Short mmCIF file of C-alpha atoms and ligand atoms in Angstrom, two decimals:
data_model
loop_
_atom_site.label_atom_id
_atom_site.label_comp_id
_atom_site.label_asym_id
_atom_site.label_seq_id
_atom_site.Cartn_x
_atom_site.Cartn_y
_atom_site.Cartn_z
CA MET A 931 7.85 -33.75 6.54
CA ALA A 932 9.51 -30.33 6.29
CA SER A 933 6.70 -28.64 5.75
CA SER A 934 4.36 -29.91 8.45
CA GLY A 935 7.30 -28.12 10.28
CA ILE A 936 6.93 -24.88 8.80
CA GLU A 937 2.59 -25.38 9.54
CA THR A 938 3.45 -26.14 12.85
CA ILE A 939 5.90 -21.81 13.06
CA LEU A 940 3.15 -20.63 11.33
CA GLU A 941 0.77 -21.55 13.96
CA ARG A 942 2.43 -19.96 16.11
CA ILE A 943 2.93 -16.86 13.98
CA HIS A 944 -0.76 -16.85 12.87
CA ALA A 945 -1.55 -16.63 17.16
CA ALA A 946 1.24 -14.87 18.43
CA GLU A 947 0.81 -10.76 19.51
CA ARG A 948 4.73 -10.55 19.14
CA PRO A 949 5.81 -13.25 16.97
CA ASP A 950 9.13 -14.66 16.82
CA ARG A 951 11.65 -13.13 14.93
CA ALA A 952 13.43 -16.52 14.38
CA ASP A 953 10.07 -17.62 13.54
CA LEU A 954 10.13 -14.93 10.51
CA SER A 955 13.48 -15.86 9.82
CA ARG A 956 13.01 -19.08 8.76
CA ILE A 957 9.89 -18.44 7.16
CA LEU A 958 11.67 -15.21 4.97
CA ARG A 959 14.82 -18.27 4.14
CA ILE A 960 12.47 -20.73 2.46
CA ALA A 961 14.19 -21.71 -0.45
CA ASP A 962 12.23 -25.69 -1.39
CA PRO A 963 9.24 -25.40 -3.28
CA VAL A 964 7.31 -27.39 -1.33
CA GLU A 965 7.75 -25.53 2.03
CA MET A 966 7.24 -22.44 0.10
CA ALA A 967 4.08 -24.05 -1.10
CA SER A 968 3.06 -24.54 2.53
CA LEU A 969 3.67 -21.07 3.09
CA THR A 970 1.73 -20.11 0.94
CA GLY A 971 -1.56 -22.13 1.07
CA TYR A 972 -1.10 -21.23 4.60
CA ALA A 973 -1.70 -17.03 3.69
CA ASP A 974 -4.91 -18.21 1.19
CA ALA A 975 -6.36 -20.27 3.98
CA VAL A 976 -6.43 -17.51 6.39
CA ARG A 977 -7.05 -14.72 3.52
CA ARG A 978 -10.53 -16.97 2.53
CA ARG A 979 -11.28 -16.89 6.52
CA PHE A 980 -10.77 -13.13 6.89
CA VAL A 981 -11.86 -11.71 4.34
CA GLY A 982 -13.56 -14.26 1.71
CA ASN A 983 -12.37 -14.68 -2.01
CA GLY A 984 -13.71 -11.71 -3.48
CA VAL A 985 -11.07 -9.39 -4.34
CA LEU A 986 -11.37 -5.03 -3.82
CA LEU A 987 -11.12 -2.65 -6.73
CA ARG A 988 -9.30 0.69 -5.79
CA GLY A 989 -9.69 3.20 -8.55
CA ILE A 990 -6.05 5.64 -8.79
CA ILE A 991 -6.10 9.21 -9.64
CA GLU A 992 -2.11 10.16 -9.56
CA PHE A 993 -2.97 13.96 -9.36
CA SER A 994 1.00 15.53 -9.66
CA ASN A 995 4.38 14.21 -9.72
CA VAL A 996 5.95 17.41 -8.48
CA CYS A 997 7.69 16.25 -5.59
CA ARG A 998 10.13 18.25 -2.77
CA ASN A 999 12.32 14.16 -1.51
CA THR A 1000 14.46 12.92 -3.29
CA CYS A 1001 14.29 9.40 -2.11
CA GLN A 1002 16.57 7.30 -3.17
CA TYR A 1003 14.38 4.60 -5.09
CA CYS A 1004 11.91 6.53 -6.66
CA GLY A 1005 11.82 8.39 -10.00
CA LEU A 1006 9.68 11.36 -9.09
CA ASN A 1007 12.83 12.40 -6.77
CA ARG A 1008 12.96 15.80 -7.48
CA ARG A 1009 16.54 15.68 -8.38
CA ASN A 1010 15.23 13.87 -11.88
CA THR A 1011 15.27 17.21 -13.83
CA ARG A 1012 14.67 14.71 -17.12
CA LEU A 1013 10.76 14.32 -15.78
CA ALA A 1014 8.38 16.53 -17.01
CA ARG A 1015 6.32 17.83 -13.69
CA TYR A 1016 2.50 17.83 -13.97
CA ARG A 1017 -0.28 18.93 -11.71
CA LEU A 1018 -4.24 17.29 -12.59
CA SER A 1019 -6.61 20.81 -12.27
CA ARG A 1020 -9.68 20.40 -10.31
CA ASP A 1021 -11.79 19.41 -13.09
CA GLN A 1022 -9.43 17.01 -15.10
CA ILE A 1023 -9.63 15.70 -11.14
CA LEU A 1024 -13.28 15.20 -11.21
CA THR A 1025 -13.36 14.22 -14.40
CA ALA A 1026 -10.79 11.26 -13.62
CA VAL A 1027 -13.51 9.94 -10.63
CA GLN A 1028 -16.04 9.84 -12.95
CA ASN A 1029 -14.19 6.98 -14.86
CA ILE A 1030 -14.46 5.38 -11.44
CA CYS A 1031 -17.60 5.26 -10.70
CA GLY A 1032 -18.61 5.13 -13.83
CA ALA A 1033 -16.49 1.71 -13.25
CA GLY A 1034 -18.23 1.25 -10.41
CA ILE A 1035 -15.41 1.08 -7.95
CA LYS A 1036 -16.48 2.80 -4.71
CA THR A 1037 -12.86 3.84 -3.63
CA ILE A 1038 -11.52 7.29 -4.91
CA VAL A 1039 -7.39 6.74 -4.10
CA LEU A 1040 -6.22 9.94 -4.80
CA GLN A 1041 -1.92 9.25 -4.89
CA SER A 1042 0.70 12.41 -5.25
CA GLY A 1043 4.41 13.03 -5.30
CA GLU A 1044 4.69 14.81 -1.59
CA GLU A 1045 4.31 18.31 -2.55
CA ASP A 1046 6.35 21.66 -0.71
CA ASN A 1047 3.27 23.35 -1.60
CA LEU A 1048 0.64 21.35 -2.12
CA ASP A 1049 -2.49 23.71 -1.24
CA ALA A 1050 -4.65 22.83 2.13
CA ASP A 1051 -7.71 24.51 0.68
CA TRP A 1052 -6.93 23.29 -3.05
CA LEU A 1053 -7.32 19.24 -1.73
CA ARG A 1054 -9.79 20.34 0.71
CA GLU A 1055 -12.18 21.75 -2.22
CA VAL A 1056 -11.37 18.08 -4.90
CA ILE A 1057 -12.57 15.93 -1.28
CA ALA A 1058 -16.02 17.95 -0.61
CA GLY A 1059 -16.02 18.03 -4.07
CA ILE A 1060 -16.22 14.04 -4.83
CA ARG A 1061 -17.94 13.69 -1.87
CA SER A 1062 -21.11 16.15 -3.00
CA PHE A 1063 -21.78 14.08 -5.75
CA LEU A 1064 -20.44 10.71 -4.60
CA ASP A 1065 -20.95 8.07 -2.09
CA ALA A 1066 -17.41 6.34 -2.25
CA ALA A 1067 -14.38 6.21 0.02
CA VAL A 1068 -11.59 8.49 -0.35
CA THR A 1069 -7.69 7.42 0.02
CA LEU A 1070 -5.38 9.54 0.25
CA CYS A 1071 -1.78 8.92 -0.65
CA VAL A 1072 -0.20 12.46 -0.57
CA GLY A 1073 3.11 11.94 1.91
CA GLU A 1074 4.25 13.16 5.36
CA ARG A 1075 1.64 16.30 6.43
CA SER A 1076 0.75 18.15 9.35
CA ARG A 1077 -1.36 16.77 11.28
CA GLU A 1078 -3.39 20.25 11.29
CA GLU A 1079 -3.70 19.85 7.39
CA TYR A 1080 -5.00 15.53 8.21
CA ARG A 1081 -7.28 17.58 9.82
CA ILE A 1082 -8.72 19.12 7.20
CA TRP A 1083 -9.04 17.06 4.81
CA LYS A 1084 -11.21 14.37 7.44
CA GLU A 1085 -13.35 17.15 8.24
CA ALA A 1086 -13.70 17.10 4.21
CA GLY A 1087 -14.57 13.93 4.05
CA ALA A 1088 -11.52 11.07 3.24
CA ASP A 1089 -11.63 8.01 4.69
CA ARG A 1090 -8.52 6.65 4.40
CA TYR A 1091 -5.06 6.97 4.61
CA LEU A 1092 -1.53 5.32 3.25
CA LEU A 1093 1.60 6.19 3.85
CA LYS A 1094 4.34 3.31 3.46
CA ILE A 1095 6.93 3.21 6.53
CA GLU A 1096 9.18 1.55 3.16
CA THR A 1097 11.43 0.39 5.61
CA SER A 1098 11.33 0.56 9.26
CA ASP A 1099 14.53 -0.26 10.22
CA PRO A 1100 15.86 3.91 11.23
CA GLY A 1101 19.91 3.32 9.52
CA LEU A 1102 18.50 1.91 6.74
CA TYR A 1103 15.40 4.46 6.20
CA ARG A 1104 17.64 7.10 7.51
CA GLY A 1105 19.65 6.15 3.69
CA LEU A 1106 17.27 6.33 1.47
CA HIS A 1107 15.40 9.32 2.37
CA PRO A 1108 17.96 12.45 2.82
CA GLY A 1109 16.57 15.15 4.60
CA MET A 1110 13.62 13.03 6.23
CA SER A 1111 13.36 11.11 9.75
CA PHE A 1112 11.32 7.96 10.73
CA GLU A 1113 9.61 10.16 13.39
CA ASN A 1114 8.24 11.69 11.38
CA ARG A 1115 7.18 9.27 9.41
CA THR A 1116 5.59 7.46 12.81
CA ARG A 1117 4.20 10.88 14.64
CA CYS A 1118 2.15 10.62 10.74
CA LEU A 1119 0.78 7.21 10.96
CA GLU A 1120 -0.02 8.69 14.55
CA ASP A 1121 -1.66 10.91 13.64
CA LEU A 1122 -4.61 9.54 10.62
CA ALA A 1123 -4.81 7.28 13.10
CA ALA A 1124 -5.97 9.74 16.48
CA LEU A 1125 -8.44 11.12 13.27
CA GLY A 1126 -10.02 8.38 12.51
CA TYR A 1127 -8.66 7.69 9.10
CA GLN A 1128 -8.87 4.21 8.16
CA VAL A 1129 -5.02 4.00 8.09
CA GLY A 1130 -1.67 1.39 5.45
CA SER A 1131 0.85 1.88 5.52
CA GLY A 1132 4.00 -1.18 3.90
CA ASN A 1133 7.15 -1.53 3.30
CA LEU A 1134 9.57 -2.01 0.11
CA VAL A 1135 11.40 -5.39 -0.74
CA GLY A 1136 14.90 -5.97 -2.13
CA LEU A 1137 16.57 -1.95 -0.79
CA LYS A 1138 19.58 -2.09 -0.75
CA GLY A 1139 21.60 -2.79 2.54
CA GLN A 1140 17.57 -4.59 3.31
CA THR A 1141 17.97 -7.62 5.23
CA VAL A 1142 15.87 -10.86 6.19
CA ALA A 1143 16.26 -9.25 10.39
CA SER A 1144 15.02 -5.75 9.14
CA LEU A 1145 11.89 -7.51 6.53
CA ALA A 1146 11.26 -8.92 9.91
CA GLY A 1147 11.26 -6.20 11.43
CA ASP A 1148 9.01 -4.91 8.92
CA LEU A 1149 6.79 -7.69 9.31
CA GLU A 1150 6.86 -6.91 13.35
CA PHE A 1151 5.88 -3.32 12.33
CA PHE A 1152 2.58 -4.02 10.57
CA LYS A 1153 1.62 -6.32 14.40
CA ARG A 1154 2.08 -3.77 16.03
CA GLY A 1155 0.78 -0.75 14.54
CA GLY A 1156 -3.03 -2.51 13.53
CA PHE A 1157 -2.97 -1.49 10.13
CA ASP A 1158 -6.46 -1.45 8.09
CA MET A 1159 -4.19 -1.88 4.73
CA ILE A 1160 -1.23 -2.91 3.99
CA SER A 1161 0.93 -2.83 0.91
CA VAL A 1162 4.12 -5.37 0.45
CA SER A 1163 6.20 -4.09 -2.95
CA PRO A 1164 9.41 -5.31 -4.95
CA PHE A 1165 11.54 -2.25 -5.77
CA ILE A 1166 11.97 -1.25 -9.14
CA PRO A 1167 15.54 0.32 -9.96
CA HIS A 1168 14.76 3.52 -11.73
CA SER A 1169 17.27 4.58 -13.66
CA GLN A 1170 17.40 8.86 -12.64
CA THR A 1171 18.54 8.12 -9.67
CA PRO A 1172 20.79 6.58 -7.39
CA LEU A 1173 20.11 3.10 -6.82
CA ALA A 1174 20.26 2.66 -10.23
CA GLY A 1175 22.33 -0.25 -11.29
CA GLU A 1176 20.56 -2.60 -8.43
CA PRO A 1177 18.61 -5.51 -8.99
CA ALA A 1178 14.93 -5.17 -8.39
CA GLY A 1179 13.79 -6.96 -5.74
CA ASP A 1180 13.45 -11.09 -5.74
CA LEU A 1181 9.78 -11.93 -6.57
CA GLU A 1182 9.87 -15.15 -4.10
CA MET A 1183 10.69 -13.03 -1.29
CA THR A 1184 7.88 -10.44 -1.94
CA VAL A 1185 5.67 -13.43 -1.87
CA LYS A 1186 6.68 -14.54 1.21
CA MET A 1187 6.16 -11.14 2.58
CA ILE A 1188 2.97 -10.80 1.38
CA ALA A 1189 1.45 -14.21 2.49
CA LEU A 1190 3.04 -13.42 6.41
CA THR A 1191 1.53 -10.24 6.15
CA ARG A 1192 -1.55 -11.32 5.88
CA ILE A 1193 -0.78 -14.53 8.92
CA LEU A 1194 0.30 -12.18 10.93
CA CYS A 1195 -2.44 -8.81 9.59
CA PRO A 1196 -5.22 -11.37 8.96
CA THR A 1197 -8.10 -8.56 8.86
CA ALA A 1198 -6.03 -6.01 7.11
CA HIS A 1199 -6.90 -5.22 2.86
CA ILE A 1200 -3.32 -6.77 1.11
CA PRO A 1201 -3.01 -5.23 -2.70
CA ALA A 1202 -1.54 -6.88 -5.00
CA SER A 1203 0.36 -3.94 -6.08
CA THR A 1204 1.36 -2.23 -9.59
CA ALA A 1205 5.07 -3.14 -8.56
CA ILE A 1206 4.63 -6.47 -8.43
CA GLY A 1207 2.18 -6.47 -12.26
CA SER A 1208 5.17 -4.89 -13.07
CA LEU A 1209 8.09 -6.76 -12.02
CA HIS A 1210 10.76 -7.64 -15.45
CA GLY A 1211 7.50 -7.26 -17.93
CA ARG A 1212 5.39 -10.15 -16.38
CA ASP A 1213 2.16 -9.23 -14.14
CA GLU A 1214 2.70 -11.12 -11.64
CA ARG A 1215 -0.15 -10.03 -9.58
CA PRO A 1216 -1.51 -13.34 -9.30
CA ARG A 1217 1.09 -14.85 -7.22
CA ALA A 1218 0.73 -11.70 -4.91
CA LEU A 1219 -3.36 -12.77 -4.60
CA ALA A 1220 -2.85 -16.52 -4.61
CA ALA A 1221 -0.69 -15.75 -0.98
CA GLY A 1222 -3.12 -13.26 0.73
CA ALA A 1223 -4.13 -10.58 -1.05
CA ASN A 1224 -7.19 -9.34 -1.69
CA VAL A 1225 -7.04 -5.78 -3.93
CA ILE A 1226 -6.21 -4.27 -6.89
CA MET A 1227 -5.82 -0.98 -7.62
CA PRO A 1228 -6.56 0.29 -11.24
CA ASN A 1229 -5.39 3.05 -12.88
CA PHE A 1230 -7.34 5.96 -13.93
CA THR A 1231 -5.46 8.64 -14.56
CA PRO A 1232 -5.37 10.79 -17.80
CA GLY A 1233 -3.84 8.46 -20.88
CA ASP A 1234 -1.29 11.99 -21.16
CA VAL A 1235 0.13 12.39 -18.13
CA ARG A 1236 -0.14 8.92 -16.90
CA ARG A 1237 3.76 7.90 -18.11
CA LEU A 1238 4.92 11.38 -16.61
CA TYR A 1239 3.91 9.75 -12.67
CA ASP A 1240 7.59 8.02 -12.92
CA ILE A 1241 8.09 6.15 -9.64
CA TYR A 1242 10.01 3.42 -11.78
CA PRO A 1243 9.77 1.96 -14.99
CA GLY A 1244 7.87 -0.31 -17.16
CA LYS A 1245 4.31 0.06 -14.61
CA ALA A 1246 2.08 -2.33 -16.18
CA GLY A 1247 -1.22 -0.99 -17.30
CA CYS A 1248 0.37 1.89 -18.28
CA ASP A 1249 -1.39 1.56 -22.11
CA LEU A 1250 -4.49 0.15 -21.13
CA THR A 1251 -7.12 2.68 -20.65
CA PRO A 1252 -8.71 1.46 -17.15
CA GLN A 1253 -12.26 -0.08 -18.79
CA ARG A 1254 -9.93 -2.66 -19.98
CA GLY A 1255 -7.65 -2.71 -17.02
CA VAL A 1256 -11.10 -4.18 -14.76
CA ALA A 1257 -11.46 -6.42 -17.68
CA ALA A 1258 -8.22 -7.58 -17.14
CA VAL A 1259 -8.94 -7.52 -13.29
CA GLU A 1260 -12.08 -9.09 -13.64
CA ARG A 1261 -10.52 -12.15 -15.60
CA MET A 1262 -8.13 -12.63 -13.79
CA ALA A 1263 -10.39 -12.88 -10.85
CA THR A 1264 -11.99 -15.10 -11.93
CA ALA A 1265 -9.43 -17.72 -13.57
CA MET A 1266 -8.31 -18.00 -10.05
CA GLY A 1267 -12.37 -18.82 -8.61
CA ARG A 1268 -12.07 -15.40 -6.95
CA TRP A 1269 -14.32 -12.93 -7.84
CA VAL A 1270 -14.73 -8.85 -7.64
CA ASP A 1271 -15.96 -7.24 -5.26
CA TYR A 1272 -17.28 -3.44 -6.25
CA ALA A 1273 -17.64 -2.73 -2.48
CA ARG A 1274 -16.13 0.34 -0.78
CA GLY A 1275 -14.12 -2.45 1.06
CA ASP A 1276 -13.94 -0.37 4.34
CA ALA A 1277 -11.59 -1.85 7.18
CA LEU A 1278 -13.18 -4.86 8.36
CA ARG A 1279 -13.53 -2.83 11.95
CA LEU A 1280 -15.25 -0.67 11.34
CA THR A 1281 -18.31 -3.06 8.81
CA ARG A 1282 -19.01 -6.21 9.96
CA THR A 1283 -17.86 -9.86 10.85
CA ALA A 1284 -15.78 -11.16 8.31
CA PRO A 1285 -16.11 -14.65 6.61
CA GLY A 1286 -15.46 -16.94 9.51
CA GLN A 1287 -14.51 -14.93 12.22
CA ASP A 1288 -16.15 -14.86 15.53
CA SER A 1289 -16.18 -10.85 16.67
CA PRO A 1290 -14.98 -8.12 15.00
CA ARG A 1291 -11.57 -6.34 16.08
CA GLU A 1292 -11.56 -4.11 18.95
CA ALA A 1293 -10.42 -0.71 17.07
CA SER A 1294 -7.57 0.49 18.52
CA SER A 1295 -7.30 3.46 19.88
CA ASP A 1296 -5.18 6.62 19.05
CA ALA A 1297 -2.94 6.03 22.20
CA GLY A 1298 -2.57 2.46 21.70
CA LEU A 1299 -0.80 2.22 18.21
CA ALA A 1300 1.71 5.18 19.48
CA LYS A 1301 2.03 3.39 21.91
CA ALA A 1302 2.61 0.03 19.60
CA LEU A 1303 4.47 1.53 17.32
CA TYR A 1304 7.37 3.10 19.56
CA ASN A 1305 7.63 -0.20 21.19
N1 LIG B 2504 10.03 0.34 -7.13
C1 LIG B 2504 9.14 -0.34 -6.43
N2 LIG B 2504 8.25 0.90 -5.73
C2 LIG B 2504 8.56 2.20 -5.04
N3 LIG B 2504 8.04 2.90 -4.98
C3 LIG B 2504 8.41 4.49 -4.90
N4 LIG B 2504 9.46 4.35 -5.78
C4 LIG B 2504 9.81 2.48 -5.93
C5 LIG B 2504 10.84 1.58 -6.68
N5 LIG B 2504 11.31 1.99 -7.34
C6 LIG B 2504 7.15 3.03 -4.38
C7 LIG B 2504 7.06 3.46 -2.83
C8 LIG B 2504 5.74 4.41 -2.44
C9 LIG B 2504 5.08 4.08 -3.82
C10 LIG B 2504 4.13 5.15 -4.29
O1 LIG B 2504 5.46 3.92 -4.28
O2 LIG B 2504 6.67 2.41 -2.13
O3 LIG B 2504 4.90 4.92 -1.17
#
């Protein structure tokens, strides 16, 4: 009986334009394994219907670990003086791009810390260099920048941008990000959407001070933002941060958040993140894939600097060559009755009618996103 009650709530959440806070909180408080199975089963069915059985691959290159920020959870924070800093050259990046291309992957993710003096023209040339020999999607994940920089990179050929909100709770946000502001974060997301990027956001689960209410708020933020990609991943404590002694994010809560994200945002691309593959030294990415996720991001950062991209400890796949990382994903997907999709995997609103979907979602206008984020 309990599970049919759960399904009624899930139906309501799935259908709602503005989900009810009490419904979200009720689901986030699930403790019973039967109810948990109903939740993940429902999310899995939504995933199958809206994005199908393919697992999309994104090849990630972490090209610099230099960062100006002091985010309280992140090992790259500038106060971590024990960490040797690096930045790859254009040629090193292009070599890694060729490896991604050689593996048949058609999305390149360029990620870095938030460098103070990142040269916008340098990055523009890297993007243009990639686009000159490769018809692959380029995704940037280089933090908060000016609208002008976002425009330059879009014009050079960047397609997508990832900028997690980390938490949508303004008080929590302030405490975790000294010197940064929630307003600038949302300004960036609005600029990116207005410039025509496919936009990704997301959060961390298990941050100190985070409550069920703030997680429900994150889900509402995802729904309002109409994001094309949403990454939900567990916090993992890093010794060289102020949160060193805090417990890691809870796996079950992370899985619940992924499932609810899928139910609320049926066409979004949702990764089984590397962090969920790293929690407590076990690879729990299959749990994410079974609860709504449809993307995996194999690491193509060159081996000699890879361990320096030290966001959190014990990063999964750090010791694997890219080829072995991709082979592991192939095995994981196949074992679950899924398959690895080597397509570009653009936002569904730009491509096709998803399996089982009646009509493509309307592209959200920039004004719409701006309004939505502040409502
Ligand atoms: N645990 C898990 N994820 C983290 N990130 C940063 N620090 C941690 C941590 N300690 C994530 C942030 C950021 C992404 C690049 O890495 O969500 O957006």
